Amino acid sequence: MSSFSRVFFLASIFTGIYIWQCLPSVAVGSQPSAEQPNRDQPANVVIIFADDMGYGDIASWGHPTINTPHLDRMAADGQKWTSFYVAASVCTPSRAGLMTGRLPIRSGMCSNTRRVLFPDSAGGLPPDEVTIAEVLSQRGYATACVGKWHLGHLPQYLPIRQGFDQYFGMPYSNDMDRVASAPPGRQAFLEPRISYWNAPLMRNEEVIERPADQTTLTQRYTEEAIRFIHANRHRPFFLYLAHSLPHVPLFRSSGFVDHSRHGLYGDVIEEIDWSVGEILTTLRELGLAKNTWVVFTSDNGPWLTFQEQGGSAGLLRNGKGSTWEGGMRVPCVMWWPGRIPAGTVIRDMGSTLDILPTATHLAGAELPQDRVLDGYDISPAMFGTGPSPRNQMFFYRGVQIYAVRLGPYKAHFITEEAYGSNTNRQVHETPLLFNVEVDPSEQWNVASTHPKVIDEIRNLMARHRAELQPGEPQLEKRIP
Ligand code: MG
């Protein structure tokens, strides 16, 4: 496209969006093509979810040696969210929050004793929870889950029982099912081999490979995702592509060995970056880019106790497992050429909890009415038509509230470090208070000068607790 036609095209998009939003929801008679948004069907939704990738692990988010040209371009053509939170700082509850738009305490998908699901777990996301896939299925979307699920591996909890038409991936973390003959402790992670873990790869309800060849997971997840997009290019679709990596143990395919100056962890991120490029290229080539909302984010912060095999939270404090910013604020890039203004940065709050309500709105579907949701439709912020409706965030660790953010202020009632032998748990009678807009690294406690803010946050927390109905605990159930 010439620069003149690009300018004309951009101008016509903005006018077109306005006109389109004023039209009644009937099919507009134009023929879709590679250059034209297809208004005749609701937007496709693609969520790409990394596992344990930190706030500081992308080049355009400040990493000095990890090379992520595809994510950087996605952000340049799309939008960065710099204050985007997950629902919990570890895999299972974080994913429960994403899938349902509800804090994991409501679905029973969090616990103080077992923080995630394990291969001997008997629980899972309760079937009566409503997932993004179920909401979108009602509008005729094709739905696929590719990658790590971690919301229950028994048949009744698998993706195809939770609204997905198809599933291909590992049902839980890639470090589970460790074999007895593997080297002890951290040694197995330092020089990981496929044979040290007996984790399965599944298609729908069947185990098709065990142990899964983890070196080719990112490649195979990507191929599966692209096949799904091709097969459903003429109807609306929802693709949930949840990479098993960069959760330790770290594996990458032969083409990415010694690819990164950052070593093994960098190789793994660079392969995920390649995968992002493949997905976006496919959407462009099929003429679907202008009708597809793509979100790239991570399930929680970096697993810092794995040192150079874990990622980086950049300027944020601490990492995975903690309610410090590094545990729950994650990189988020949204992309939708022609709808999301290119190269924009949203500094308002957003959350993975907001993806279900936003996708529901974009699809013209109905939100579940019979339950409390913790997410908001953040499309006004995304499209540049208004602020994010999110002004608060609850930071749970297990079933307890550790911290609450209201506006720019975050109060910590309990602090604890990530996983490890000394988690340094402290209860604060007067909470620690940080202005995380001024002080994202949570260094300077301003509690003594802001008693009214603390009162407001205490009131918010009391109201939340008063209406809260915790779900039946799922993570402590074990297979007898
Ligand atoms: Mg994780």
CSV table of C-alpha atoms and ligand atoms in Angstrom, one decimal:
chain,number,residue,atom,x,y,z
A,1,MET,CA,0.0,0.0,0.0
A,2,SER,CA,1.4,3.4,-0.9
A,3,SER,CA,1.8,6.0,1.8
A,4,PHE,CA,-1.0,8.1,0.3
A,5,SER,CA,-3.4,5.2,0.3
A,6,ARG,CA,-2.3,4.2,3.8
A,7,VAL,CA,-3.2,7.7,5.1
A,8,PHE,CA,-6.5,7.5,3.2
A,9,PHE,CA,-7.1,4.0,4.5
A,10,LEU,CA,-6.4,5.0,8.1
A,11,ALA,CA,-8.7,8.0,7.8
A,12,SER,CA,-11.4,5.9,6.3
A,13,ILE,CA,-11.0,3.3,9.1
A,14,PHE,CA,-11.7,6.0,11.8
A,15,THR,CA,-14.7,7.3,9.9
A,16,GLY,CA,-15.8,3.7,9.1
A,17,ILE,CA,-15.6,2.7,12.8
A,18,TYR,CA,-17.8,5.6,13.8
A,19,ILE,CA,-20.3,4.9,11.1
A,20,TRP,CA,-20.2,1.2,11.8
A,21,GLN,CA,-20.9,1.7,15.4
A,22,CYS,CA,-24.0,3.8,14.6
A,23,LEU,CA,-25.4,1.2,12.3
A,24,PRO,CA,-27.9,-1.3,13.4
A,25,SER,CA,-26.4,-4.8,13.8
A,26,VAL,CA,-27.3,-6.1,10.3
A,27,ALA,CA,-25.0,-7.3,7.7
A,28,VAL,CA,-23.4,-4.6,5.6
A,29,GLY,CA,-23.4,-5.5,1.9
A,30,SER,CA,-19.7,-5.2,1.0
A,31,GLN,CA,-17.6,-8.1,0.1
A,32,PRO,CA,-14.8,-8.9,2.6
A,33,SER,CA,-11.3,-8.9,1.2
A,34,ALA,CA,-7.7,-9.0,2.6
A,35,GLU,CA,-7.8,-5.2,2.9
A,36,GLN,CA,-11.4,-4.8,4.2
A,37,PRO,CA,-12.6,-5.6,7.7
A,38,ASN,CA,-15.3,-8.2,7.5
A,39,ARG,CA,-18.3,-6.6,9.2
A,40,ASP,CA,-20.6,-9.5,8.5
A,41,GLN,CA,-19.4,-11.6,11.4
A,42,PRO,CA,-18.4,-10.9,15.0
A,43,ALA,CA,-14.8,-10.4,15.7
A,44,ASN,CA,-12.5,-13.4,16.1
A,45,VAL,CA,-10.7,-13.6,19.5
A,46,VAL,CA,-7.2,-14.9,19.9
A,47,ILE,CA,-5.5,-15.1,23.3
A,48,ILE,CA,-1.8,-16.0,23.3
A,49,PHE,CA,-0.8,-16.9,26.9
A,50,ALA,CA,2.8,-17.4,27.9
A,51,ASP,CA,3.6,-19.3,31.1
A,52,ASP,CA,5.8,-17.5,33.7
A,53,MET,CA,7.0,-14.8,31.3
A,54,GLY,CA,7.9,-11.6,33.2
A,55,TYR,CA,7.2,-8.0,32.7
A,56,GLY,CA,10.7,-7.4,31.6
A,57,ASP,CA,11.2,-10.2,29.1
A,58,ILE,CA,10.3,-8.4,25.9
A,59,ALA,CA,12.8,-6.3,24.0
A,60,SER,CA,10.3,-3.4,23.5
A,61,TRP,CA,9.5,-3.6,27.2
A,62,GLY,CA,13.1,-3.0,28.1
A,63,HIS,CA,14.9,-6.3,27.9
A,64,PRO,CA,18.5,-5.6,26.6
A,65,THR,CA,19.4,-9.0,25.2
A,66,ILE,CA,16.2,-11.0,24.4
A,67,ASN,CA,15.3,-10.3,20.8
A,68,THR,CA,11.5,-10.2,20.2
A,69,PRO,CA,10.9,-8.6,16.8
A,70,HIS,CA,7.4,-10.0,16.4
A,71,LEU,CA,6.1,-8.9,19.7
A,72,ASP,CA,7.8,-5.5,19.2
A,73,ARG,CA,6.0,-5.2,15.8
A,74,MET,CA,2.8,-6.4,17.4
A,75,ALA,CA,3.1,-3.6,19.9
A,76,ALA,CA,4.1,-1.0,17.3
A,77,ASP,CA,1.0,-2.0,15.2
A,78,GLY,CA,-1.1,-2.5,18.3
A,79,GLN,CA,-1.2,-1.4,21.9
A,80,LYS,CA,0.8,-2.0,25.1
A,81,TRP,CA,-1.0,-2.2,28.4
A,82,THR,CA,1.5,-1.3,31.1
A,83,SER,CA,-0.7,-1.8,34.1
A,84,PHE,CA,-2.2,-5.2,33.3
A,85,TYR,CA,-2.8,-7.7,36.0
A,86,VAL,CA,-3.5,-11.4,36.3
A,87,ALA,CA,-6.0,-12.9,38.7
A,88,ALA,CA,-3.4,-14.7,40.7
A,89,SER,CA,0.4,-15.1,40.8
A,90,VAL,CA,0.5,-18.9,39.9
A,91,CYS,CA,-0.9,-20.9,37.0
A,92,THR,CA,-4.1,-22.6,38.1
A,93,PRO,CA,-5.9,-19.7,39.8
A,94,SER,CA,-4.6,-17.3,37.2
A,95,ARG,CA,-6.1,-19.4,34.4
A,96,ALA,CA,-9.4,-19.9,36.2
A,97,GLY,CA,-9.7,-16.1,36.4
A,98,LEU,CA,-8.9,-15.6,32.7
A,99,MET,CA,-11.4,-18.3,31.6
A,100,THR,CA,-14.3,-17.1,33.8
A,101,GLY,CA,-13.8,-13.4,34.4
A,102,ARG,CA,-14.1,-14.2,38.1
A,103,LEU,CA,-11.6,-14.1,40.9
A,104,PRO,CA,-10.5,-17.7,41.5
A,105,ILE,CA,-11.9,-17.7,45.1
A,106,ARG,CA,-15.4,-17.7,43.6
A,107,SER,CA,-14.8,-20.9,41.6
A,108,GLY,CA,-12.8,-22.6,44.4
A,109,MET,CA,-9.7,-22.7,42.2
A,110,CYS,CA,-7.2,-21.4,44.8
A,111,SER,CA,-5.8,-22.8,48.0
A,112,ASN,CA,-3.3,-21.9,50.7
A,113,THR,CA,-1.9,-25.4,50.9
A,114,ARG,CA,-1.9,-26.7,47.3
A,115,ARG,CA,-1.4,-23.6,45.2
A,116,VAL,CA,-2.1,-25.3,41.8
A,117,LEU,CA,-3.5,-28.6,40.5
A,118,PHE,CA,-1.2,-31.6,40.3
A,119,PRO,CA,-1.3,-34.9,38.5
A,120,ASP,CA,-2.9,-36.5,41.6
A,121,SER,CA,-5.6,-33.7,41.9
A,122,ALA,CA,-9.2,-34.8,41.7
A,123,GLY,CA,-10.6,-31.3,41.3
A,124,GLY,CA,-10.9,-28.8,38.5
A,125,LEU,CA,-12.8,-25.8,37.2
A,126,PRO,CA,-16.4,-26.7,38.1
A,127,PRO,CA,-18.5,-27.4,35.0
A,128,ASP,CA,-21.1,-24.9,36.1
A,129,GLU,CA,-18.5,-22.1,35.7
A,130,VAL,CA,-19.1,-20.2,32.4
A,131,THR,CA,-15.9,-19.9,30.3
A,132,ILE,CA,-15.0,-17.5,27.5
A,133,ALA,CA,-15.4,-20.5,25.1
A,134,GLU,CA,-18.9,-21.2,26.4
A,135,VAL,CA,-20.0,-17.5,26.0
A,136,LEU,CA,-18.6,-17.3,22.5
A,137,SER,CA,-20.0,-20.7,21.5
A,138,GLN,CA,-23.5,-19.3,22.0
A,139,ARG,CA,-22.7,-16.9,19.1
A,140,GLY,CA,-21.6,-19.7,16.8
A,141,TYR,CA,-17.9,-19.4,17.3
A,142,ALA,CA,-15.5,-22.3,16.6
A,143,THR,CA,-13.4,-22.7,19.7
A,144,ALA,CA,-10.0,-24.3,20.2
A,145,CYS,CA,-7.7,-24.7,23.2
A,146,VAL,CA,-4.1,-25.3,22.2
A,147,GLY,CA,-1.4,-25.8,24.9
A,148,LYS,CA,-1.4,-25.8,28.7
A,149,TRP,CA,-4.8,-26.1,30.4
A,150,HIS,CA,-4.1,-26.6,34.1
A,151,LEU,CA,-7.8,-26.4,35.1
A,152,GLY,CA,-8.3,-30.1,35.7
A,153,HIS,CA,-6.9,-33.1,33.8
A,154,LEU,CA,-9.7,-35.6,34.6
A,155,PRO,CA,-12.1,-36.0,31.7
A,156,GLN,CA,-15.0,-33.9,33.2
A,157,TYR,CA,-12.7,-30.9,33.5
A,158,LEU,CA,-10.9,-31.0,30.2
A,159,PRO,CA,-11.3,-28.1,27.7
A,160,ILE,CA,-13.8,-30.0,25.5
A,161,ARG,CA,-16.1,-30.1,28.5
A,162,GLN,CA,-15.7,-26.4,29.1
A,163,GLY,CA,-16.9,-25.0,25.8
A,164,PHE,CA,-14.0,-25.8,23.5
A,165,ASP,CA,-14.6,-27.8,20.3
A,166,GLN,CA,-11.1,-29.2,20.3
A,167,TYR,CA,-8.0,-29.5,22.5
A,168,PHE,CA,-4.4,-30.2,21.8
A,169,GLY,CA,-1.8,-29.8,24.6
A,170,MET,CA,-0.5,-30.6,28.0
A,171,PRO,CA,-3.2,-30.7,30.7
A,172,TYR,CA,-0.9,-29.4,33.4
A,173,SER,CA,2.6,-27.9,33.9
A,174,ASN,CA,5.6,-29.3,32.1
A,175,ASP,CA,7.6,-29.9,35.3
A,176,MET,CA,5.0,-32.3,36.7
A,177,ASP,CA,5.2,-36.1,36.6
A,178,ARG,CA,8.9,-36.0,37.3
A,179,VAL,CA,10.3,-39.5,37.1
A,180,ALA,CA,12.1,-41.1,40.1
A,181,SER,CA,15.3,-41.6,38.1
A,182,ALA,CA,15.7,-37.9,37.3
A,183,PRO,CA,18.5,-36.0,39.0
A,184,PRO,CA,17.5,-34.7,42.4
A,185,GLY,CA,16.4,-31.1,43.3
A,186,ARG,CA,17.1,-28.3,40.8
A,187,GLN,CA,19.7,-30.4,39.0
A,188,ALA,CA,17.1,-31.8,36.6
A,189,PHE,CA,16.2,-28.2,35.6
A,190,LEU,CA,19.7,-27.0,35.0
A,191,GLU,CA,20.3,-29.5,32.2
A,192,PRO,CA,16.8,-30.6,31.4
A,193,ARG,CA,16.0,-33.8,29.4
A,194,ILE,CA,12.7,-34.9,28.0
A,195,SER,CA,12.9,-38.2,29.8
A,196,TYR,CA,13.0,-36.5,33.3
A,197,TRP,CA,9.3,-35.7,33.1
A,198,ASN,CA,6.5,-38.0,32.1
A,199,ALA,CA,3.9,-35.3,31.4
A,200,PRO,CA,1.4,-36.2,28.7
A,201,LEU,CA,0.4,-34.5,25.5
A,202,MET,CA,-3.3,-34.9,24.7
A,203,ARG,CA,-5.7,-34.5,21.9
A,204,ASN,CA,-9.2,-33.9,23.1
A,205,GLU,CA,-9.6,-36.6,25.8
A,206,GLU,CA,-6.8,-38.9,24.7
A,207,VAL,CA,-3.1,-39.0,25.7
A,208,ILE,CA,-1.3,-39.2,22.4
A,209,GLU,CA,2.3,-38.9,23.6
A,210,ARG,CA,4.0,-39.6,26.9
A,211,PRO,CA,6.5,-38.2,27.8
A,212,ALA,CA,5.7,-35.3,25.6
A,213,ASP,CA,8.6,-34.2,23.4
A,214,GLN,CA,8.9,-30.8,24.9
A,215,THR,CA,11.5,-29.6,22.5
A,216,THR,CA,8.9,-29.3,19.8
A,217,LEU,CA,5.9,-28.1,21.9
A,218,THR,CA,6.1,-24.5,20.8
A,219,GLN,CA,6.4,-25.6,17.1
A,220,ARG,CA,3.5,-28.0,17.3
A,221,TYR,CA,1.2,-25.7,19.3
A,222,THR,CA,1.8,-23.1,16.6
A,223,GLU,CA,1.1,-25.5,13.7
A,224,GLU,CA,-2.1,-26.6,15.5
A,225,ALA,CA,-3.2,-23.0,16.0
A,226,ILE,CA,-2.6,-22.1,12.4
A,227,ARG,CA,-4.5,-25.2,11.2
A,228,PHE,CA,-7.4,-24.1,13.3
A,229,ILE,CA,-7.4,-20.6,11.9
A,230,HIS,CA,-7.3,-21.9,8.4
A,231,ALA,CA,-10.1,-24.3,9.0
A,232,ASN,CA,-12.4,-21.6,10.5
A,233,ARG,CA,-11.5,-18.6,8.4
A,234,HIS,CA,-15.1,-18.3,7.1
A,235,ARG,CA,-16.7,-18.2,10.5
A,236,PRO,CA,-16.0,-16.5,13.9
A,237,PHE,CA,-13.5,-18.3,16.0
A,238,PHE,CA,-11.9,-18.2,19.5
A,239,LEU,CA,-8.4,-19.5,19.8
A,240,TYR,CA,-6.8,-19.9,23.2
A,241,LEU,CA,-3.1,-20.6,22.6
A,242,ALA,CA,-1.5,-21.2,26.0
A,243,HIS,CA,2.2,-22.0,25.6
A,244,SER,CA,3.7,-24.5,28.1
A,245,LEU,CA,6.8,-22.4,28.2
A,246,PRO,CA,8.9,-20.5,29.4
A,247,HIS,CA,7.8,-22.4,32.6
A,248,VAL,CA,10.8,-24.5,33.6
A,249,PRO,CA,12.1,-27.0,32.5
A,250,LEU,CA,13.1,-25.0,29.5
A,251,PHE,CA,13.1,-26.6,26.0
A,252,ARG,CA,13.3,-25.3,22.5
A,253,SER,CA,13.5,-26.8,19.0
A,254,SER,CA,16.7,-27.3,17.2
A,255,GLY,CA,16.3,-24.1,15.2
A,256,PHE,CA,16.4,-22.0,18.4
A,257,VAL,CA,19.3,-23.6,20.1
A,258,ASP,CA,21.9,-20.9,20.9
A,259,HIS,CA,19.5,-18.4,19.2
A,260,SER,CA,19.6,-15.8,22.0
A,261,ARG,CA,22.4,-13.8,23.7
A,262,HIS,CA,20.4,-14.4,26.8
A,263,GLY,CA,21.0,-18.2,26.8
A,264,LEU,CA,18.5,-20.9,27.2
A,265,TYR,CA,15.7,-18.7,28.6
A,266,GLY,CA,16.2,-16.2,25.8
A,267,ASP,CA,16.0,-19.1,23.2
A,268,VAL,CA,12.7,-20.1,24.6
A,269,ILE,CA,11.2,-16.6,24.5
A,270,GLU,CA,12.6,-16.0,21.0
A,271,GLU,CA,10.8,-19.2,19.8
A,272,ILE,CA,7.5,-18.0,21.4
A,273,ASP,CA,8.1,-14.6,19.7
A,274,TRP,CA,8.5,-16.5,16.4
A,275,SER,CA,5.2,-18.2,17.1
A,276,VAL,CA,3.5,-14.9,17.6
A,277,GLY,CA,4.8,-13.8,14.2
A,278,GLU,CA,3.4,-16.9,12.6
A,279,ILE,CA,0.0,-16.4,14.1
A,280,LEU,CA,-0.2,-12.7,13.0
A,281,THR,CA,1.1,-13.5,9.6
A,282,THR,CA,-1.5,-16.2,9.1
A,283,LEU,CA,-4.3,-13.7,10.1
A,284,ARG,CA,-2.9,-11.1,7.7
A,285,GLU,CA,-2.6,-13.6,4.8
A,286,LEU,CA,-6.1,-14.9,5.2
A,287,GLY,CA,-7.5,-11.4,5.4
A,288,LEU,CA,-8.6,-11.9,8.9
A,289,ALA,CA,-6.4,-9.3,10.7
A,290,LYS,CA,-9.0,-6.6,10.6
A,291,ASN,CA,-11.6,-8.7,12.2
A,292,THR,CA,-9.5,-10.3,14.9
A,293,TRP,CA,-8.7,-9.2,18.4
A,294,VAL,CA,-5.4,-10.6,19.5
A,295,VAL,CA,-4.2,-10.4,23.1
A,296,PHE,CA,-0.7,-11.6,24.1
A,297,THR,CA,0.0,-11.8,27.8
A,298,SER,CA,1.4,-14.1,30.6
A,299,ASP,CA,-0.2,-16.1,33.4
A,300,ASN,CA,2.0,-14.7,36.1
A,301,GLY,CA,5.4,-13.2,36.8
A,302,PRO,CA,8.8,-14.8,36.3
A,303,TRP,CA,9.9,-17.7,38.5
A,304,LEU,CA,12.8,-15.9,40.1
A,305,THR,CA,14.0,-18.8,42.3
A,306,PHE,CA,15.2,-20.5,39.1
A,307,GLN,CA,17.6,-17.6,38.7
A,308,GLU,CA,19.0,-17.4,35.1
A,309,GLN,CA,16.4,-20.1,34.0
A,310,GLY,CA,13.6,-17.8,35.1
A,311,GLY,CA,12.6,-14.5,33.5
A,312,SER,CA,12.7,-10.9,34.6
A,313,ALA,CA,10.1,-8.7,36.1
A,314,GLY,CA,12.0,-5.6,34.9
A,315,LEU,CA,11.6,-2.7,37.2
A,316,LEU,CA,8.8,-4.5,39.2
A,317,ARG,CA,9.4,-6.0,42.6
A,318,ASN,CA,9.6,-9.8,43.1
A,319,GLY,CA,8.0,-12.4,40.8
A,320,LYS,CA,5.8,-15.5,40.5
A,321,GLY,CA,4.0,-16.6,43.6
A,322,SER,CA,4.0,-13.2,45.3
A,323,THR,CA,1.5,-10.4,45.3
A,324,TRP,CA,4.2,-7.8,44.7
A,325,GLU,CA,3.8,-6.2,41.3
A,326,GLY,CA,6.4,-8.5,39.7
A,327,GLY,CA,4.1,-11.5,40.5
A,328,MET,CA,0.9,-10.2,39.0
A,329,ARG,CA,1.6,-7.3,36.7
A,330,VAL,CA,2.4,-8.8,33.3
A,331,PRO,CA,3.2,-7.6,29.8
A,332,CYS,CA,0.1,-7.3,27.7
A,333,VAL,CA,0.0,-6.5,24.0
A,334,MET,CA,-3.3,-6.1,22.1
A,335,TRP,CA,-3.5,-6.0,18.3
A,336,TRP,CA,-6.4,-5.4,15.9
A,337,PRO,CA,-5.3,-3.4,12.8
A,338,GLY,CA,-7.8,-0.8,12.0
A,339,ARG,CA,-9.7,-0.9,15.3
A,340,ILE,CA,-7.0,-0.6,18.0
A,341,PRO,CA,-5.0,2.6,17.3
A,342,ALA,CA,-1.5,1.6,16.3
A,343,GLY,CA,1.5,2.3,18.6
A,344,THR,CA,-0.7,3.3,21.6
A,345,VAL,CA,0.1,2.7,25.2
A,346,ILE,CA,-2.7,2.2,27.8
A,347,ARG,CA,-1.5,3.1,31.3
A,348,ASP,CA,-4.9,2.6,32.9
A,349,MET,CA,-5.5,-0.7,34.7
A,350,GLY,CA,-6.6,-3.8,32.9
A,351,SER,CA,-6.7,-7.5,33.8
A,352,THR,CA,-7.1,-10.9,32.4
A,353,LEU,CA,-10.4,-10.9,34.4
A,354,ASP,CA,-11.5,-8.3,31.8
A,355,ILE,CA,-11.0,-10.5,28.8
A,356,LEU,CA,-14.3,-12.4,29.1
A,357,PRO,CA,-16.5,-9.3,29.4
A,358,THR,CA,-14.6,-7.6,26.6
A,359,ALA,CA,-14.8,-10.6,24.3
A,360,THR,CA,-18.5,-11.0,25.2
A,361,HIS,CA,-19.1,-7.4,24.1
A,362,LEU,CA,-17.2,-7.7,20.9
A,363,ALA,CA,-19.1,-10.8,20.0
A,364,GLY,CA,-22.4,-9.3,20.8
A,365,ALA,CA,-23.0,-12.1,23.2
A,366,GLU,CA,-24.7,-12.1,26.6
A,367,LEU,CA,-22.8,-12.0,29.9
A,368,PRO,CA,-23.8,-14.7,32.4
A,369,GLN,CA,-26.4,-13.0,34.6
A,370,ASP,CA,-26.6,-15.4,37.5
A,371,ARG,CA,-23.2,-14.8,39.1
A,372,VAL,CA,-20.8,-12.1,40.1
A,373,LEU,CA,-18.2,-11.2,37.6
A,374,ASP,CA,-14.9,-9.4,38.5
A,375,GLY,CA,-14.1,-8.2,35.0
A,376,TYR,CA,-15.0,-5.1,33.0
A,377,ASP,CA,-15.5,-4.5,29.3
A,378,ILE,CA,-12.2,-2.6,28.6
A,379,SER,CA,-12.9,-2.0,24.9
A,380,PRO,CA,-13.4,1.8,25.4
A,381,ALA,CA,-9.8,2.1,26.6
A,382,MET,CA,-8.6,-0.3,23.9
A,383,PHE,CA,-10.3,1.7,21.1
A,384,GLY,CA,-9.3,5.1,22.5
A,385,THR,CA,-12.9,6.2,23.2
A,386,GLY,CA,-12.7,6.3,27.0
A,387,PRO,CA,-10.8,5.4,30.2
A,388,SER,CA,-10.5,1.8,31.5
A,389,PRO,CA,-13.5,1.1,33.8
A,390,ARG,CA,-11.1,-0.8,36.1
A,391,ASN,CA,-10.0,1.2,39.1
A,392,GLN,CA,-9.3,-1.5,41.6
A,393,MET,CA,-7.6,-4.9,41.8
A,394,PHE,CA,-7.6,-7.5,44.6
A,395,PHE,CA,-4.3,-9.4,45.0
A,396,TYR,CA,-5.1,-12.8,46.4
A,397,ARG,CA,-2.5,-15.4,47.5
A,398,GLY,CA,-4.4,-18.6,47.9
A,399,VAL,CA,-7.7,-17.7,49.6
A,400,GLN,CA,-6.4,-14.6,51.4
A,401,ILE,CA,-6.3,-11.0,50.2
A,402,TYR,CA,-2.7,-9.8,50.6
A,403,ALA,CA,-3.0,-6.5,48.8
A,404,VAL,CA,-5.6,-4.2,47.2
A,405,ARG,CA,-5.0,-1.5,44.5
A,406,LEU,CA,-7.4,1.4,44.3
A,407,GLY,CA,-6.5,4.0,41.7
A,408,PRO,CA,-2.8,4.6,41.9
A,409,TYR,CA,-2.4,3.3,45.4
A,410,LYS,CA,-1.7,-0.3,46.4
A,411,ALA,CA,-2.0,-1.4,50.1
A,412,HIS,CA,-0.2,-4.5,51.2
A,413,PHE,CA,-1.8,-6.1,54.3
A,414,ILE,CA,0.4,-9.2,54.1
A,415,THR,CA,3.6,-9.5,52.1
A,416,GLU,CA,5.4,-12.7,51.2
A,417,GLU,CA,8.1,-13.5,48.7
A,418,ALA,CA,7.8,-16.0,45.9
A,419,TYR,CA,8.1,-19.8,46.3
A,420,GLY,CA,11.2,-20.8,48.2
A,421,SER,CA,12.5,-22.0,51.5
A,422,ASN,CA,12.2,-18.6,53.2
A,423,THR,CA,9.1,-16.7,52.0
A,424,ASN,CA,9.4,-14.0,54.7
A,425,ARG,CA,5.7,-13.7,55.4
A,426,GLN,CA,4.8,-10.5,57.3
A,427,VAL,CA,1.4,-9.3,58.4
A,428,HIS,CA,1.1,-5.5,58.4
A,429,GLU,CA,-1.4,-4.0,60.9
A,430,THR,CA,-1.0,-0.7,59.1
A,431,PRO,CA,-0.6,-1.8,55.5
A,432,LEU,CA,2.3,-0.8,53.4
A,433,LEU,CA,1.1,1.7,50.9
A,434,PHE,CA,2.7,2.5,47.6
A,435,ASN,CA,1.7,4.8,44.8
A,436,VAL,CA,2.5,2.3,42.0
A,437,GLU,CA,2.1,5.0,39.3
A,438,VAL,CA,4.9,7.0,40.8
A,439,ASP,CA,6.7,4.0,42.3
A,440,PRO,CA,6.0,0.8,40.3
A,441,SER,CA,9.0,-0.9,42.0
A,442,GLU,CA,7.2,-0.6,45.4
A,443,GLN,CA,10.1,1.0,47.3
A,444,TRP,CA,8.7,3.9,49.2
A,445,ASN,CA,6.0,3.3,51.8
A,446,VAL,CA,3.7,6.3,52.0
A,447,ALA,CA,1.2,4.9,54.5
A,448,SER,CA,1.9,7.5,57.2
A,449,THR,CA,0.9,10.4,55.0
A,450,HIS,CA,-2.2,8.8,53.4
A,451,PRO,CA,-4.5,7.5,56.2
A,452,LYS,CA,-7.6,8.4,54.2
A,453,VAL,CA,-6.5,6.3,51.2
A,454,ILE,CA,-5.9,3.4,53.6
A,455,ASP,CA,-9.5,3.8,55.0
A,456,GLU,CA,-10.9,3.8,51.6
A,457,ILE,CA,-9.1,0.6,50.7
A,458,ARG,CA,-10.2,-1.0,53.9
A,459,ASN,CA,-13.8,-0.1,53.1
A,460,LEU,CA,-13.4,-1.5,49.6
A,461,MET,CA,-12.0,-4.7,51.0
A,462,ALA,CA,-14.8,-5.0,53.6
A,463,ARG,CA,-17.5,-4.5,50.9
A,464,HIS,CA,-15.8,-7.2,48.8
A,465,ARG,CA,-15.7,-9.6,51.7
A,466,ALA,CA,-19.3,-9.0,52.6
A,467,GLU,CA,-20.6,-10.0,49.1
A,468,LEU,CA,-18.0,-12.8,48.5
A,469,GLN,CA,-19.3,-16.4,48.3
A,470,PRO,CA,-16.2,-18.6,48.0
A,471,GLY,CA,-16.6,-21.7,45.7
A,472,GLU,CA,-16.1,-25.2,46.9
A,473,PRO,CA,-12.3,-25.7,47.2
A,474,GLN,CA,-11.0,-27.7,44.3
A,475,LEU,CA,-7.2,-27.8,44.7
A,476,GLU,CA,-7.1,-29.9,47.8
A,477,LYS,CA,-9.1,-32.8,46.3
A,478,ARG,CA,-6.9,-35.8,45.5
A,479,ILE,CA,-7.4,-38.9,43.6
A,480,PRO,CA,-7.8,-41.7,46.3
B,1,MG,MG,2.6,-19.9,35.3
